[in-house]
Amino acid sequence: MPDQTDSDRVAVSGNSRPRPRAWTAPVRAVTRMLSTEVGQQRTPENPRPDGQGVVDCGLYADGVRQPGQLGYAEALDAARQQPGAFVWLGVHEPSQAEMAGIAAAYGLHELAVEDAVKAEQRPKLERFGEVSFLVLRTVRYVRHGELTENSEVIETGQVMLFIGPNFVLTVRHGDACHLAPVRSDLEARQEILRQGPWAVAYAVMDRVVDIYLEVTDRVGDDLDLLEGEVFARQAHGRIQRIYQMKRELVEFKRAVVPLQRPMMTLTAQVNREVPKEIRRYFRDVQDHLTRTVEQVNSYDDLLNSILQARLAQVTVDQNNDMRKIAAWAAIAAVWTAIAGIYGMNFDFMPETGWKYGYPVVLALMLLISLGLYRWFRRNRWL
């Protein structure tokens, strides 16, 4: 697997290769920042030379990993000679040439190989002869101190599985989900591992879906904070932040929702490819996936409501500003109107020859303005 340390890597061919989120919400947000990454700590992997994508190759018989180091071709030959044995080959971002070599040894279809190299596929399950090709989208929650209009919340990757009679090939792209813990945990559960390659497919899918659940909890915390800011007494949430969160949630949905169809196929009673015992475990994963989809859909609805509420607040704020402008314009119109009248060049104007005419007019304008100001304040225009 690509998540192992150098000491855990094995040779893969004739030559050895190195293996390379309401008041409690802010409190939980701080706790989230201080916690580890979702389901894992990101450990930097040592850079590896080009073509060194295969990082683990294990031969399993009767649920036990066999000792020794074998290349993927030799391991497959050995698995075919032992009843119930299979090879688990882990690959990380392989090149076209490297996947071509693996495809020749394992009899993989060229279309599936092309998909495995490009890693731009939606979740799906296809059948190529005796080999099943399963594509999963992996996700990882990206920690951030503050949600901004440029914050990256969801990081995605892909895990692809080729499941054959005597082998399972896992191809990982990105660092959203490390698979080394899956191998370690599954090797400790020999009763599951005895079920063959589909047991590995279950374990990988279970790990991916479990991370989905953890990410939904973290996204829920962000939505609670965003909702609190929008509906606060002094709302200051920027629409750009809500829109950015919407984009991240769409990316999450693209990874989770399409996986329902392959999962239904794997758990169907008519599916004879998957062992009956493993189908039971797949149904447990399906329950977790269904809960994740429901949460993501509810978050999408909630985010739409938050966005609409913020847009309504902006409209109300603009109306309030317009009322204030209109109120001050009305007050200023009193001065303009009276001054304009007395600015006309007529010989007979009221009180133009009166000694106190000028201060009286000024006082009259001031009194009218104060009266209008009090009236506007009483009606909450100012």
CSV table of C-alpha atoms in Angstrom, one decimal:
chain,number,residue,atom,x,y,z
A,1,MET,CA,0.0,0.0,0.0
A,2,PRO,CA,1.2,3.6,-0.6
A,3,ASP,CA,0.8,4.6,3.0
A,4,GLN,CA,3.6,2.4,4.4
A,5,THR,CA,7.0,3.5,5.6
A,6,ASP,CA,10.1,2.6,3.8
A,7,SER,CA,10.7,-0.4,6.0
A,8,ASP,CA,7.3,-1.8,5.1
A,9,ARG,CA,7.8,-1.7,1.4
A,10,VAL,CA,8.6,-4.7,-0.6
A,11,ALA,CA,10.0,-5.7,-3.9
A,12,VAL,CA,7.4,-5.7,-6.7
A,13,SER,CA,9.2,-7.3,-9.6
A,14,GLY,CA,12.5,-8.9,-10.4
A,15,ASN,CA,14.3,-5.8,-9.0
A,16,SER,CA,13.7,-4.6,-5.5
A,17,ARG,CA,11.9,-1.2,-5.2
A,18,PRO,CA,11.9,1.2,-2.2
A,19,ARG,CA,8.4,1.9,-0.7
A,20,PRO,CA,8.3,5.0,-0.5
A,21,ARG,CA,-18.7,23.4,13.7
A,22,ALA,CA,-25.5,27.8,18.9
A,23,TRP,CA,-22.9,28.7,21.4
A,24,THR,CA,-21.2,25.4,21.8
A,25,ALA,CA,-20.2,25.6,18.1
A,26,PRO,CA,-17.2,27.9,18.6
A,27,VAL,CA,-15.9,25.6,21.3
A,28,ARG,CA,-16.2,22.6,19.1
A,29,ALA,CA,-14.6,24.5,16.3
A,30,VAL,CA,-11.5,25.2,18.4
A,31,THR,CA,-11.4,21.6,19.5
A,32,ARG,CA,-11.6,20.6,15.8
A,33,MET,CA,-8.6,22.7,14.9
A,34,LEU,CA,-6.6,21.1,17.7
A,35,SER,CA,-7.6,17.6,16.8
A,36,THR,CA,-6.1,15.3,14.3
A,37,GLU,CA,-7.1,15.0,10.7
A,38,VAL,CA,-10.2,13.0,10.0
A,39,GLY,CA,-9.5,9.5,10.8
A,40,GLN,CA,-5.8,9.9,10.4
A,41,GLN,CA,-2.7,12.1,10.7
A,42,ARG,CA,-1.2,13.1,7.4
A,43,THR,CA,2.2,11.7,7.4
A,44,PRO,CA,4.5,12.9,4.6
A,45,GLU,CA,5.7,10.2,2.4
A,46,ASN,CA,9.1,10.1,1.1
A,47,PRO,CA,9.4,11.0,-2.6
A,48,ARG,CA,9.9,8.0,-4.8
A,49,PRO,CA,11.3,7.8,-8.3
A,50,ASP,CA,9.1,7.7,-11.3
A,51,GLY,CA,7.7,4.2,-11.9
A,52,GLN,CA,7.8,3.2,-8.3
A,53,GLY,CA,4.0,3.2,-7.8
A,54,VAL,CA,3.7,-0.3,-6.6
A,55,VAL,CA,4.5,-0.2,-2.9
A,56,ASP,CA,3.1,-3.4,-1.4
A,57,CYS,CA,2.4,-6.8,-2.7
A,58,GLY,CA,1.2,-9.5,-0.3
A,59,LEU,CA,0.3,-13.1,-0.8
A,60,TYR,CA,-2.6,-14.4,1.4
A,61,ALA,CA,-3.6,-17.9,2.0
A,62,ASP,CA,-6.3,-19.0,4.5
A,63,GLY,CA,-6.5,-15.5,5.8
A,64,VAL,CA,-2.8,-15.3,6.6
A,65,ARG,CA,-0.2,-13.2,4.8
A,66,GLN,CA,2.6,-15.5,3.6
A,67,PRO,CA,6.2,-14.6,4.4
A,68,GLY,CA,8.7,-13.6,1.8
A,69,GLN,CA,9.0,-11.0,-0.8
A,70,LEU,CA,7.5,-11.7,-4.2
A,71,GLY,CA,7.0,-9.5,-7.3
A,72,TYR,CA,3.4,-9.1,-8.4
A,73,ALA,CA,3.7,-11.6,-11.3
A,74,GLU,CA,5.4,-14.2,-9.1
A,75,ALA,CA,2.8,-13.7,-6.3
A,76,LEU,CA,-0.1,-14.2,-8.8
A,77,ASP,CA,1.5,-17.4,-10.0
A,78,ALA,CA,1.8,-18.6,-6.5
A,79,ALA,CA,-1.8,-17.7,-5.6
A,80,ARG,CA,-3.1,-19.7,-8.6
A,81,GLN,CA,-1.3,-22.8,-7.3
A,82,GLN,CA,-2.8,-22.6,-3.8
A,83,PRO,CA,-6.6,-23.1,-3.3
A,84,GLY,CA,-8.1,-20.0,-1.6
A,85,ALA,CA,-5.0,-17.9,-2.0
A,86,PHE,CA,-5.0,-14.4,-3.5
A,87,VAL,CA,-2.7,-11.5,-4.0
A,88,TRP,CA,-3.3,-8.0,-2.6
A,89,LEU,CA,-1.3,-5.5,-4.7
A,90,GLY,CA,-1.3,-1.9,-3.6
A,91,VAL,CA,-0.4,0.9,-6.1
A,92,HIS,CA,-0.1,4.6,-5.6
A,93,GLU,CA,-0.5,7.0,-8.6
A,94,PRO,CA,1.0,4.6,-11.2
A,95,SER,CA,2.3,5.7,-14.6
A,96,GLN,CA,0.9,4.5,-17.8
A,97,ALA,CA,3.8,2.2,-18.4
A,98,GLU,CA,3.7,0.7,-15.0
A,99,MET,CA,-0.1,0.0,-15.2
A,100,ALA,CA,0.5,-1.6,-18.6
A,101,GLY,CA,2.9,-4.1,-17.0
A,102,ILE,CA,0.5,-4.9,-14.3
A,103,ALA,CA,-2.4,-5.2,-16.8
A,104,ALA,CA,-0.4,-7.7,-18.8
A,105,ALA,CA,0.3,-9.9,-15.8
A,106,TYR,CA,-3.2,-9.7,-14.3
A,107,GLY,CA,-5.2,-9.6,-17.5
A,108,LEU,CA,-6.9,-6.3,-16.9
A,109,HIS,CA,-9.0,-4.6,-19.6
A,110,GLU,CA,-7.5,-1.6,-21.3
A,111,LEU,CA,-10.5,0.6,-20.7
A,112,ALA,CA,-10.3,0.0,-16.9
A,113,VAL,CA,-6.5,0.5,-17.0
A,114,GLU,CA,-7.0,3.8,-18.7
A,115,ASP,CA,-9.5,4.9,-16.0
A,116,ALA,CA,-7.1,3.8,-13.3
A,117,VAL,CA,-4.3,6.0,-14.7
A,118,LYS,CA,-6.3,9.1,-15.4
A,119,ALA,CA,-8.3,9.0,-12.1
A,120,GLU,CA,-11.1,11.2,-13.3
A,121,GLN,CA,-14.0,8.8,-12.8
A,122,ARG,CA,-17.2,8.9,-10.8
A,123,PRO,CA,-18.0,6.1,-8.4
A,124,LYS,CA,-19.0,3.0,-10.4
A,125,LEU,CA,-18.9,-0.8,-10.6
A,126,GLU,CA,-18.1,-2.4,-13.9
A,127,ARG,CA,-17.4,-6.0,-15.0
A,128,PHE,CA,-14.7,-7.0,-17.4
A,129,GLY,CA,-14.9,-10.8,-17.8
A,130,GLU,CA,-13.9,-12.3,-14.5
A,131,VAL,CA,-12.5,-9.0,-13.1
A,132,SER,CA,-14.7,-6.4,-11.3
A,133,PHE,CA,-13.7,-2.8,-11.5
A,134,LEU,CA,-14.8,-0.6,-8.6
A,135,VAL,CA,-14.2,3.1,-8.4
A,136,LEU,CA,-14.5,5.1,-5.1
A,137,ARG,CA,-14.1,8.8,-4.5
A,138,THR,CA,-12.2,9.5,-1.3
A,139,VAL,CA,-12.7,12.7,0.8
A,140,ARG,CA,-10.7,14.4,3.6
A,141,TYR,CA,-11.7,17.4,5.7
A,142,VAL,CA,-9.2,20.2,5.5
A,143,ARG,CA,-8.7,22.0,8.7
A,144,HIS,CA,-9.0,25.8,8.6
A,145,GLY,CA,-8.8,28.5,11.2
A,146,GLU,CA,-11.6,30.6,9.7
A,147,LEU,CA,-14.0,29.9,6.9
A,148,THR,CA,-13.4,32.4,4.1
A,149,GLU,CA,-14.4,32.8,0.5
A,150,ASN,CA,-11.3,30.9,-0.5
A,151,SER,CA,-11.2,28.2,2.1
A,152,GLU,CA,-10.7,24.6,1.0
A,153,VAL,CA,-12.9,22.4,3.1
A,154,ILE,CA,-13.1,19.2,1.2
A,155,GLU,CA,-10.2,17.5,-0.5
A,156,THR,CA,-11.0,14.5,-2.7
A,157,GLY,CA,-9.1,11.7,-4.2
A,158,GLN,CA,-9.8,8.3,-5.7
A,159,VAL,CA,-9.4,4.6,-4.9
A,160,MET,CA,-9.9,2.1,-7.6
A,161,LEU,CA,-10.1,-1.7,-7.1
A,162,PHE,CA,-9.6,-4.5,-9.5
A,163,ILE,CA,-11.2,-7.7,-8.0
A,164,GLY,CA,-10.3,-10.9,-9.7
A,165,PRO,CA,-10.5,-14.6,-8.8
A,166,ASN,CA,-7.0,-14.7,-7.3
A,167,PHE,CA,-6.1,-11.1,-6.7
A,168,VAL,CA,-7.3,-7.6,-5.7
A,169,LEU,CA,-5.5,-4.5,-6.9
A,170,THR,CA,-6.0,-1.2,-5.2
A,171,VAL,CA,-4.9,2.0,-7.0
A,172,ARG,CA,-4.9,5.1,-4.9
A,173,HIS,CA,-4.8,8.7,-6.2
A,174,GLY,CA,-4.3,11.6,-3.8
A,175,ASP,CA,-3.9,11.7,0.0
A,176,ALA,CA,-7.6,11.9,1.0
A,177,CYS,CA,-7.6,8.4,2.4
A,178,HIS,CA,-4.6,6.3,3.3
A,179,LEU,CA,-5.0,2.5,3.0
A,180,ALA,CA,-2.2,1.2,5.2
A,181,PRO,CA,-4.4,1.0,8.3
A,182,VAL,CA,-6.9,-1.0,6.3
A,183,ARG,CA,-4.3,-3.7,5.5
A,184,SER,CA,-3.2,-3.8,9.1
A,185,ASP,CA,-6.7,-4.1,10.5
A,186,LEU,CA,-7.7,-6.7,8.0
A,187,GLU,CA,-4.7,-8.9,8.5
A,188,ALA,CA,-5.8,-9.0,12.2
A,189,ARG,CA,-9.2,-10.3,11.2
A,190,GLN,CA,-8.4,-13.6,9.5
A,191,GLU,CA,-12.0,-14.8,9.5
A,192,ILE,CA,-12.8,-12.0,7.2
A,193,LEU,CA,-9.7,-12.2,5.1
A,194,ARG,CA,-10.4,-15.9,4.4
A,195,GLN,CA,-13.3,-14.7,2.3
A,196,GLY,CA,-10.9,-13.7,-0.4
A,197,PRO,CA,-10.4,-10.6,-2.6
A,198,TRP,CA,-13.9,-9.3,-1.9
A,199,ALA,CA,-13.0,-9.0,1.8
A,200,VAL,CA,-10.4,-6.4,0.8
A,201,ALA,CA,-13.0,-4.6,-1.2
A,202,TYR,CA,-15.3,-4.5,1.8
A,203,ALA,CA,-12.6,-3.3,4.1
A,204,VAL,CA,-11.5,-0.5,1.7
A,205,MET,CA,-15.1,0.6,1.1
A,206,ASP,CA,-15.8,0.5,4.8
A,207,ARG,CA,-12.8,2.8,5.5
A,208,VAL,CA,-13.8,5.3,2.8
A,209,VAL,CA,-17.5,5.5,4.0
A,210,ASP,CA,-16.4,5.8,7.7
A,211,ILE,CA,-14.4,8.9,6.7
A,212,TYR,CA,-17.5,10.2,4.9
A,213,LEU,CA,-19.3,10.1,8.2
A,214,GLU,CA,-16.5,11.9,10.0
A,215,VAL,CA,-16.4,14.6,7.3
A,216,THR,CA,-20.1,15.2,7.5
A,217,ASP,CA,-19.8,15.9,11.3
A,218,ARG,CA,-17.0,18.4,10.6
A,219,VAL,CA,-19.0,20.1,7.8
A,220,GLY,CA,-22.0,20.2,10.1
A,221,ASP,CA,-19.9,22.2,12.6
A,222,ASP,CA,-18.9,24.7,9.9
A,223,LEU,CA,-22.6,25.1,8.9
A,224,ASP,CA,-23.6,25.8,12.5
A,225,LEU,CA,-21.0,28.5,12.7
A,226,LEU,CA,-22.1,30.0,9.4
A,227,GLU,CA,-25.7,29.9,10.4
A,228,GLY,CA,-25.0,31.5,13.7
A,229,GLU,CA,-23.2,34.4,12.0
A,230,VAL,CA,-26.0,35.0,9.5
A,231,PHE,CA,-28.7,35.1,12.1
A,232,ALA,CA,-26.8,37.0,14.7
A,233,ARG,CA,-28.1,40.4,15.9
A,234,GLN,CA,-25.3,42.1,14.0
A,235,ALA,CA,-25.1,39.9,10.9
A,236,HIS,CA,-21.8,40.2,9.1
A,237,GLY,CA,-21.6,37.0,7.1
A,238,ARG,CA,-20.4,37.5,3.6
A,239,ILE,CA,-22.3,35.8,0.8
A,240,GLN,CA,-19.0,34.8,-0.8
A,241,ARG,CA,-18.3,32.5,2.2
A,242,ILE,CA,-21.7,30.8,1.9
A,243,TYR,CA,-21.2,30.3,-1.8
A,244,GLN,CA,-17.7,28.8,-1.2
A,245,MET,CA,-19.2,26.4,1.3
A,246,LYS,CA,-21.8,25.5,-1.3
A,247,ARG,CA,-19.1,24.7,-3.8
A,248,GLU,CA,-17.3,22.5,-1.3
A,249,LEU,CA,-20.5,20.6,-0.4
A,250,VAL,CA,-21.2,20.0,-4.1
A,251,GLU,CA,-17.8,18.4,-4.4
A,252,PHE,CA,-18.6,16.2,-1.4
A,253,LYS,CA,-21.9,15.2,-3.0
A,254,ARG,CA,-20.2,14.2,-6.2
A,255,ALA,CA,-18.1,11.7,-4.1
A,256,VAL,CA,-21.0,10.3,-2.0
A,257,VAL,CA,-24.2,10.2,-3.9
A,258,PRO,CA,-23.1,8.2,-7.0
A,259,LEU,CA,-21.7,5.4,-4.8
A,260,GLN,CA,-25.3,4.3,-3.9
A,261,ARG,CA,-25.8,2.5,-7.2
A,262,PRO,CA,-22.6,0.3,-7.0
A,263,MET,CA,-23.5,-0.4,-3.4
A,264,MET,CA,-26.9,-1.7,-4.3
A,265,THR,CA,-25.4,-4.0,-6.9
A,266,LEU,CA,-22.9,-5.4,-4.3
A,267,THR,CA,-25.6,-6.1,-1.7
A,268,ALA,CA,-28.2,-7.5,-4.1
A,269,GLN,CA,-29.3,-11.1,-3.4
A,270,VAL,CA,-28.8,-12.0,-7.0
A,271,ASN,CA,-25.1,-11.1,-6.9
A,272,ARG,CA,-23.2,-14.3,-6.9
A,273,GLU,CA,-19.8,-12.8,-7.3
A,274,VAL,CA,-19.6,-11.5,-3.8
A,275,PRO,CA,-19.6,-14.2,-1.1
A,276,LYS,CA,-22.8,-14.3,1.0
A,277,GLU,CA,-20.9,-13.6,4.2
A,278,ILE,CA,-19.2,-10.5,2.7
A,279,ARG,CA,-22.6,-9.2,1.4
A,280,ARG,CA,-23.7,-8.9,5.0
A,281,TYR,CA,-20.8,-6.7,5.7
A,282,PHE,CA,-21.5,-4.6,2.6
A,283,ARG,CA,-25.0,-4.1,3.8
A,284,ASP,CA,-23.6,-2.5,7.0
A,285,VAL,CA,-21.5,-0.2,4.8
A,286,GLN,CA,-24.6,0.6,2.8
A,287,ASP,CA,-26.4,1.7,6.0
A,288,HIS,CA,-23.5,4.1,6.7
A,289,LEU,CA,-23.5,5.4,3.2
A,290,THR,CA,-27.3,6.0,3.3
A,291,ARG,CA,-26.9,8.0,6.5
A,292,THR,CA,-24.1,10.0,4.9
A,293,VAL,CA,-26.2,10.8,1.8
A,294,GLU,CA,-29.2,11.9,4.0
A,295,GLN,CA,-26.9,14.2,6.0
A,296,VAL,CA,-25.3,15.7,2.9
A,297,ASN,CA,-28.7,16.3,1.3
A,298,SER,CA,-29.9,18.0,4.5
A,299,TYR,CA,-26.8,20.1,4.6
A,300,ASP,CA,-27.4,21.2,1.0
A,301,ASP,CA,-31.0,22.2,1.9
A,302,LEU,CA,-29.8,24.0,5.0
A,303,LEU,CA,-27.1,25.9,3.0
A,304,ASN,CA,-29.7,27.0,0.5
A,305,SER,CA,-31.9,28.3,3.3
A,306,ILE,CA,-28.9,30.2,4.8
A,307,LEU,CA,-28.1,31.7,1.5
A,308,GLN,CA,-31.6,32.8,0.9
A,309,ALA,CA,-31.8,34.2,4.4
A,310,ARG,CA,-28.6,36.2,3.9
A,311,LEU,CA,-29.9,37.5,0.5
A,312,ALA,CA,-33.1,38.6,2.3
A,313,GLN,CA,-31.1,40.3,5.0
A,314,VAL,CA,-29.1,42.2,2.3
A,315,THR,CA,-32.3,43.3,0.6
A,316,VAL,CA,-33.7,44.5,4.0
A,317,ASP,CA,-30.5,46.4,4.7
A,318,GLN,CA,-30.6,48.0,1.3
A,319,ASN,CA,-34.3,49.1,1.9
A,320,ASN,CA,-33.3,50.5,5.3
A,321,ASP,CA,-30.5,52.5,3.7
A,322,MET,CA,-32.8,53.8,1.0
A,323,ARG,CA,-35.3,54.9,3.7
A,324,LYS,CA,-32.5,56.8,5.6
A,325,ILE,CA,-31.4,58.5,2.4
A,326,ALA,CA,-35.0,59.4,1.6
A,327,ALA,CA,-35.5,60.8,5.1
A,328,TRP,CA,-32.4,63.0,5.0
A,329,ALA,CA,-33.4,64.1,1.5
A,330,ALA,CA,-36.8,65.2,2.8
A,331,ILE,CA,-35.1,67.2,5.6
A,332,ALA,CA,-32.7,68.8,3.2
A,333,ALA,CA,-35.7,69.6,0.8
A,334,VAL,CA,-37.2,71.9,3.5
A,335,TRP,CA,-34.1,74.1,3.4
A,336,THR,CA,-33.8,73.9,-0.3
A,337,ALA,CA,-37.5,74.8,-0.9
A,338,ILE,CA,-37.6,77.8,1.4
A,339,ALA,CA,-34.2,79.1,0.3
A,340,GLY,CA,-35.2,78.7,-3.3
A,341,ILE,CA,-38.4,80.7,-2.8
A,342,TYR,CA,-36.6,83.6,-1.1
A,343,GLY,CA,-33.9,83.4,-3.8
A,344,MET,CA,-36.4,84.5,-6.5
A,345,ASN,CA,-36.0,88.1,-7.8
A,346,PHE,CA,-39.5,89.4,-7.0
A,347,ASP,CA,-40.1,92.8,-5.5
A,348,PHE,CA,-43.0,91.7,-3.3
A,349,MET,CA,-41.9,88.9,-1.0
A,350,PRO,CA,-43.3,88.2,2.5
A,351,GLU,CA,-41.3,89.8,5.3
A,352,THR,CA,-38.4,90.9,3.0
A,353,GLY,CA,-38.3,94.3,4.6
A,354,TRP,CA,-38.7,93.0,8.2
A,355,LYS,CA,-35.7,93.5,10.5
A,356,TYR,CA,-36.0,90.0,11.9
A,357,GLY,CA,-37.1,88.2,8.7
A,358,TYR,CA,-33.7,86.4,8.1
A,359,PRO,CA,-33.3,84.8,11.6
A,360,VAL,CA,-37.0,83.9,11.7
A,361,VAL,CA,-36.8,82.1,8.4
A,362,LEU,CA,-33.7,80.2,9.5
A,363,ALA,CA,-35.4,79.3,12.8
A,364,LEU,CA,-38.5,78.1,10.9
A,365,MET,CA,-36.4,75.9,8.7
A,366,LEU,CA,-34.6,74.4,11.7
A,367,LEU,CA,-37.9,73.7,13.5
A,368,ILE,CA,-39.4,72.0,10.5
A,369,SER,CA,-36.2,69.9,10.1
A,370,LEU,CA,-36.3,68.9,13.8
A,371,GLY,CA,-39.9,68.0,13.5
A,372,LEU,CA,-39.3,65.8,10.5
A,373,TYR,CA,-36.3,64.2,12.2
A,374,ARG,CA,-38.4,63.3,15.3
A,375,TRP,CA,-41.1,61.9,13.0
A,376,PHE,CA,-38.7,59.8,11.0
A,377,ARG,CA,-37.1,58.5,14.2
A,378,ARG,CA,-40.4,57.6,15.7
A,379,ASN,CA,-41.2,55.6,12.5
A,380,ARG,CA,-37.7,54.0,12.5
A,381,TRP,CA,-36.6,55.6,9.3
A,382,LEU,CA,-33.6,57.0,11.0
